[in-house]
Amino acid sequence: MTVDSQQGPEDITRGMGPPDIRCRCEGLCKSYGRKRVLDGCTFALRRGEIVGLVGENGSGKSTLVRCLLGFTPPTSGRVTLCASLGYCPQDDLLNRRITVEEHLSLMRAILERTHRMDESFTSALLSRLRLVPFRRTRIGELSGGTYQKVKFVTSVLHRPDLVLFDEPCDGLDWAMYQVFWEIVTELKEAGTSVLMVSHMIHDRSHFDRILELREGAVADG
Amino acid sequence: MGDLPVIRRVFVLSALELLRNRIGLVLFFAIPAIFLGIVVLTAGTTPVPLKVFFRDETVSLLLSQEKTSLVFVSASVSGFISAYFSLVLFQQDFQYFRYCVFNGLRPTSLLLGRFALFFVMAVVLAASITVALGQMVSLQQAFPAFIGFLLIATVYGAFGATAGMLSKEFLVPVMVSALLADIDAAWLQNPVYYTAAERMEIIRWLPAYYPCQLIFSSAFTDRFNGRALLGSGVWAGAMFLVLLSIIVLRMRGVVRRSPP
């Protein structure tokens, strides 16, 4: 799907680009008033690659992710996505008054309209991330780390082609952090591409590439 | 159109959300009990003059202060409670539902599930108020009075949800809804106040005017007030359209980019 902000929102097409390119971002700019947060970001994400997005606080990492997802319209530039998406947001946006099971069953009902859902994959995720005892717990009563795991499960439930993680490991203990990376690595081997906003130094060893946001532009490191 | 299993699931989850909102449940019982209780404890039995406006004539009645106050307080209480619940329903987890839409939930499924619950909530509220009021006041026409309570709940519910959609904070729209309910339903639509008012023009243009007239004419006369019913319906429809437009505007970016 493509949005070219100079040509307007009608210009959306699907499935553009070479087959192994999952996401292409060309000259993406985003300004809030006079403040230019993104200044011509250009990069591509290939099938089965894990890319880290790093940068100082306030450098525009979350803005870039939100522009890629279409939550925030770019001021100019072009985003081409040729993939089904998963998104693990940094924000605390899950419904706090429903249980983990109720949330996941709603998500499954929504996702199975467009994806082939595998019940055993969901069960395995819950089991590996030790979420089974929390199935009937209201989301608002979960600890920070468990809440984070629910967001992670939600983003990969349908095994999307491309997942965007915005600081997904905040609050995870070391054991869960390792399980997280095991799952992400398995997804990568199955062809999923990952773009991950991260500040954690340990994450860097898992990245195939690192994109650094500096003064609004992306440097491929 | 959205698909039925997902609409049903959205409806059930929304209902669970409301039932798990302890403050909401306390308000649902406490506000009518406190307000009606205070009327019972303080209002006198002295007759007060009251005007009810029909399309072709104005009917003047002489009713006890207690009777008049019970009916009018019930109307304002319905408006405020409905505004609070719809605020909870539409504003509190709006980001979550945007996220669901991003993941593939059809906005129509979301809106149908949410609006169906909103309507059920308004029906339950109006029925409860009508039944409770019926124990204290002999209602001349109970069903049209119920429709009046339903319409004031709908108008104020849509207003509360609209105020919620325009603000990220929860407290601000609660205050705005309480303020409008206070000025309109709880003050200017008070029959004791408006019957002696010099200028009715401003009072007639407020959202609670027609539903209140429908409630008063149904409670105290045996005449059907078609004009009040029509006016209430127009207000309810207009408020719903405004609410729907704002929801659609806030969903637009997400809907356009939901995954293939």
XYZ file of C-alpha atoms in Angstrom, chain B residues 2 8 18 54 172 175 230:
7
model
C -19.754 -5.241 9.479
C -21.695 -9.301 18.736
C -19.706 -0.733 31.379
C -48.231 21.632 22.555
C -13.074 17.850 30.834
C -17.461 18.709 33.435
C -40.679 15.303 16.609
